[in-house]
Amino acid sequence: QVQLVESGGGLVQAGGSLRLSCAASGSIFYINAMGWYRQAPGKQRELVATITDGGSASYADSVKGRFTISRDNAKNTVYLQMNSLKPEDSAVYYCNAALWPTAREYYSVSPQDYWGQGTQVTVSS
């Protein structure tokens, strides 16, 4: 069984910073891409940033230049450093990992998506 556990959310004033962490644990053979998504009330979940196993990152236009995604492959952990936060960044942030739980699956199927439980980020104006 695979678990993704996020931490680091909270309340911050506009212009402030937060750092989110997400650790994957359990039956994991190999993690492909990892990423962060967010969902604000009444809105669809949207991609914030992703990072490949090789470290290539991509970002939503709305966060470019303010957020930085990184990962520690040895710890199966992905981070999201969020600077210059704005009230419109307020949302529940979800961690995602595309991974293979076993070697057998690695050689036979596409990676499976796993999600964390979400962590609330609130930015006050």
PDB file of N, CA and C in Angstrom, residues 58-102:
ATOM      1  N   SER A  58       8.128  21.781 -14.377  1.00  0.00           N
ATOM      2  CA  SER A  58       7.239  22.625 -15.159  1.00  0.00           C
ATOM      3  C   SER A  58       6.221  23.257 -14.215  1.00  0.00           C
ATOM      4  N   TYR A  59       5.723  24.426 -14.593  1.00  0.00           N
ATOM      5  CA  TYR A  59       4.866  25.207 -13.708  1.00  0.00           C
ATOM      6  C   TYR A  59       3.657  25.776 -14.451  1.00  0.00           C
ATOM      7  N   ALA A  60       2.583  25.963 -13.694  1.00  0.00           N
ATOM      8  CA  ALA A  60       1.460  26.722 -14.224  1.00  0.00           C
ATOM      9  C   ALA A  60       1.912  28.171 -14.382  1.00  0.00           C
ATOM     10  N   ASP A  61       1.361  28.841 -15.393  1.00  0.00           N
ATOM     11  CA  ASP A  61       1.764  30.230 -15.633  1.00  0.00           C
ATOM     12  C   ASP A  61       1.527  31.111 -14.403  1.00  0.00           C
ATOM     13  N   SER A  62       0.489  30.811 -13.660  1.00  0.00           N
ATOM     14  CA  SER A  62       0.115  31.656 -12.524  1.00  0.00           C
ATOM     15  C   SER A  62       1.127  31.614 -11.387  1.00  0.00           C
ATOM     16  N   VAL A  63       2.006  30.621 -11.366  1.00  0.00           N
ATOM     17  CA  VAL A  63       2.965  30.503 -10.261  1.00  0.00           C
ATOM     18  C   VAL A  63       4.414  30.625 -10.698  1.00  0.00           C
ATOM     19  N   LYS A  64       4.646  30.733 -11.999  1.00  0.00           N
ATOM     20  CA  LYS A  64       6.016  30.834 -12.504  1.00  0.00           C
ATOM     21  C   LYS A  64       6.730  32.026 -11.885  1.00  0.00           C
ATOM     22  N   GLY A  65       7.962  31.788 -11.462  1.00  0.00           N
ATOM     23  CA  GLY A  65       8.742  32.846 -10.850  1.00  0.00           C
ATOM     24  C   GLY A  65       8.497  33.025  -9.369  1.00  0.00           C
ATOM     25  N   ARG A  66       7.456  32.388  -8.845  1.00  0.00           N
ATOM     26  CA  ARG A  66       7.141  32.507  -7.410  1.00  0.00           C
ATOM     27  C   ARG A  66       7.274  31.171  -6.682  1.00  0.00           C
ATOM     28  N   PHE A  67       6.941  30.080  -7.348  1.00  0.00           N
ATOM     29  CA  PHE A  67       6.980  28.750  -6.729  1.00  0.00           C
ATOM     30  C   PHE A  67       8.137  27.956  -7.317  1.00  0.00           C
ATOM     31  N   THR A  68       8.714  27.097  -6.483  1.00  0.00           N
ATOM     32  CA  THR A  68       9.773  26.197  -6.929  1.00  0.00           C
ATOM     33  C   THR A  68       9.493  24.793  -6.417  1.00  0.00           C
ATOM     34  N   ILE A  69       9.460  23.848  -7.354  1.00  0.00           N
ATOM     35  CA  ILE A  69       9.261  22.444  -6.990  1.00  0.00           C
ATOM     36  C   ILE A  69      10.612  21.745  -6.996  1.00  0.00           C
ATOM     37  N   SER A  70      10.804  20.848  -6.044  1.00  0.00           N
ATOM     38  CA  SER A  70      12.035  20.071  -5.978  1.00  0.00           C
ATOM     39  C   SER A  70      11.709  18.706  -5.383  1.00  0.00           C
ATOM     40  N   ARG A  71      12.634  17.779  -5.491  1.00  0.00           N
ATOM     41  CA  ARG A  71      12.398  16.446  -4.932  1.00  0.00           C
ATOM     42  C   ARG A  71      13.695  15.831  -4.449  1.00  0.00           C
ATOM     43  N   ASP A  72      13.543  14.962  -3.484  1.00  0.00           N
ATOM     44  CA  ASP A  72      14.656  14.174  -2.949  1.00  0.00           C
ATOM     45  C   ASP A  72      14.311  12.728  -3.253  1.00  0.00           C
ATOM     46  N   ASN A  73      14.923  12.175  -4.262  1.00  0.00           N
ATOM     47  CA  ASN A  73      14.585  10.815  -4.681  1.00  0.00           C
ATOM     48  C   ASN A  73      14.930   9.788  -3.604  1.00  0.00           C
ATOM     49  N   ALA A  74      15.975  10.022  -2.858  1.00  0.00           N
ATOM     50  CA  ALA A  74      16.366   9.078  -1.806  1.00  0.00           C
ATOM     51  C   ALA A  74      15.313   9.001  -0.710  1.00  0.00           C
ATOM     52  N   LYS A  75      14.580  10.095  -0.521  1.00  0.00           N
ATOM     53  CA  LYS A  75      13.555  10.139   0.529  1.00  0.00           C
ATOM     54  C   LYS A  75      12.148  10.012  -0.036  1.00  0.00           C
ATOM     55  N   ASN A  76      12.022   9.853  -1.362  1.00  0.00           N
ATOM     56  CA  ASN A  76      10.692   9.787  -1.997  1.00  0.00           C
ATOM     57  C   ASN A  76       9.828  10.975  -1.594  1.00  0.00           C
ATOM     58  N   THR A  77      10.440  12.125  -1.591  1.00  0.00           N
ATOM     59  CA  THR A  77       9.781  13.330  -1.108  1.00  0.00           C
ATOM     60  C   THR A  77       9.838  14.443  -2.154  1.00  0.00           C
ATOM     61  N   VAL A  78       8.731  15.154  -2.270  1.00  0.00           N
ATOM     62  CA  VAL A  78       8.658  16.311  -3.163  1.00  0.00           C
ATOM     63  C   VAL A  78       8.314  17.536  -2.325  1.00  0.00           C
ATOM     64  N   TYR A  79       8.865  18.669  -2.733  1.00  0.00           N
ATOM     65  CA  TYR A  79       8.673  19.915  -2.007  1.00  0.00           C
ATOM     66  C   TYR A  79       8.091  20.979  -2.937  1.00  0.00           C
ATOM     67  N   LEU A  80       7.426  21.943  -2.334  1.00  0.00           N
ATOM     68  CA  LEU A  80       6.963  23.101  -3.086  1.00  0.00           C
ATOM     69  C   LEU A  80       7.256  24.343  -2.251  1.00  0.00           C
ATOM     70  N   GLN A  81       8.231  25.114  -2.686  1.00  0.00           N
ATOM     71  CA  GLN A  81       8.545  26.374  -2.039  1.00  0.00           C
ATOM     72  C   GLN A  81       7.691  27.455  -2.683  1.00  0.00           C
ATOM     73  N   MET A  82       6.872  28.114  -1.888  1.00  0.00           N
ATOM     74  CA  MET A  82       5.940  29.110  -2.391  1.00  0.00           C
ATOM     75  C   MET A  82       6.312  30.471  -1.810  1.00  0.00           C
ATOM     76  N   ASN A  83       6.715  31.371  -2.677  1.00  0.00           N
ATOM     77  CA  ASN A  83       7.087  32.730  -2.273  1.00  0.00           C
ATOM     78  C   ASN A  83       6.124  33.737  -2.877  1.00  0.00           C
ATOM     79  N   SER A  84       6.149  34.942  -2.340  1.00  0.00           N
ATOM     80  CA  SER A  84       5.296  36.025  -2.839  1.00  0.00           C
ATOM     81  C   SER A  84       3.859  35.568  -2.988  1.00  0.00           C
ATOM     82  N   LEU A  85       3.359  34.937  -1.965  1.00  0.00           N
ATOM     83  CA  LEU A  85       2.016  34.365  -2.022  1.00  0.00           C
ATOM     84  C   LEU A  85       0.954  35.444  -2.163  1.00  0.00           C
ATOM     85  N   LYS A  86      -0.094  35.086  -2.883  1.00  0.00           N
ATOM     86  CA  LYS A  86      -1.217  35.976  -3.140  1.00  0.00           C
ATOM     87  C   LYS A  86      -2.494  35.339  -2.606  1.00  0.00           C
ATOM     88  N   PRO A  87      -3.504  36.144  -2.309  1.00  0.00           N
ATOM     89  CA  PRO A  87      -4.770  35.564  -1.838  1.00  0.00           C
ATOM     90  C   PRO A  87      -5.338  34.531  -2.814  1.00  0.00           C
ATOM     91  N   GLU A  88      -5.123  34.713  -4.093  1.00  0.00           N
ATOM     92  CA  GLU A  88      -5.643  33.756  -5.069  1.00  0.00           C
ATOM     93  C   GLU A  88      -4.896  32.432  -5.064  1.00  0.00           C
ATOM     94  N   ASP A  89      -3.827  32.333  -4.307  1.00  0.00           N
ATOM     95  CA  ASP A  89      -3.138  31.046  -4.134  1.00  0.00           C
ATOM     96  C   ASP A  89      -3.814  30.183  -3.072  1.00  0.00           C
ATOM     97  N   SER A  90      -4.773  30.744  -2.354  1.00  0.00           N
ATOM     98  CA  SER A  90      -5.472  29.998  -1.305  1.00  0.00           C
ATOM     99  C   SER A  90      -6.221  28.818  -1.909  1.00  0.00           C
ATOM    100  N   ALA A  91      -5.977  27.641  -1.348  1.00  0.00           N
ATOM    101  CA  ALA A  91      -6.592  26.414  -1.866  1.00  0.00           C
ATOM    102  C   ALA A  91      -6.136  25.245  -1.004  1.00  0.00           C
ATOM    103  N   VAL A  92      -6.740  24.100  -1.263  1.00  0.00           N
ATOM    104  CA  VAL A  92      -6.194  22.852  -0.724  1.00  0.00           C
ATOM    105  C   VAL A  92      -5.179  22.343  -1.747  1.00  0.00           C
ATOM    106  N   TYR A  93      -3.980  22.096  -1.286  1.00  0.00           N
ATOM    107  CA  TYR A  93      -2.901  21.629  -2.154  1.00  0.00           C
ATOM    108  C   TYR A  93      -2.740  20.115  -1.996  1.00  0.00           C
ATOM    109  N   TYR A  94      -2.712  19.432  -3.136  1.00  0.00           N
ATOM    110  CA  TYR A  94      -2.613  17.976  -3.164  1.00  0.00           C
ATOM    111  C   TYR A  94      -1.314  17.549  -3.830  1.00  0.00           C
ATOM    112  N   CYS A  95      -0.686  16.575  -3.228  1.00  0.00           N
ATOM    113  CA  CYS A  95       0.514  15.964  -3.785  1.00  0.00           C
ATOM    114  C   CYS A  95       0.101  14.786  -4.679  1.00  0.00           C
ATOM    115  N   ASN A  96       0.822  14.620  -5.758  1.00  0.00           N
ATOM    116  CA  ASN A  96       0.572  13.504  -6.679  1.00  0.00           C
ATOM    117  C   ASN A  96       1.883  12.816  -7.012  1.00  0.00           C
ATOM    118  N   ALA A  97       1.815  11.500  -7.122  1.00  0.00           N
ATOM    119  CA  ALA A  97       2.988  10.743  -7.564  1.00  0.00           C
ATOM    120  C   ALA A  97       2.546   9.682  -8.563  1.00  0.00           C
ATOM    121  N   ALA A  98       3.251   9.616  -9.670  1.00  0.00           N
ATOM    122  CA  ALA A  98       3.025   8.555 -10.664  1.00  0.00           C
ATOM    123  C   ALA A  98       4.120   7.521 -10.443  1.00  0.00           C
ATOM    124  N   LEU A  99       3.729   6.340 -10.000  1.00  0.00           N
ATOM    125  CA  LEU A  99       4.748   5.379  -9.586  1.00  0.00           C
ATOM    126  C   LEU A  99       4.344   3.945  -9.900  1.00  0.00           C
ATOM    127  N   TRP A 100       5.358   3.068  -9.763  1.00  0.00           N
ATOM    128  CA  TRP A 100       5.131   1.635  -9.884  1.00  0.00           C
ATOM    129  C   TRP A 100       5.357   1.013  -8.514  1.00  0.00           C
ATOM    130  N   PRO A 101       4.368   0.338  -7.957  1.00  0.00           N
ATOM    131  CA  PRO A 101       4.547  -0.279  -6.633  1.00  0.00           C
ATOM    132  C   PRO A 101       5.503  -1.468  -6.628  1.00  0.00           C
ATOM    133  N   THR A 102       5.592  -2.173  -7.770  1.00  0.00           N
ATOM    134  CA  THR A 102       6.437  -3.363  -7.810  1.00  0.00           C
ATOM    135  C   THR A 102       7.250  -3.384  -9.110  1.00  0.00           C
TER     136      THR A 102
END
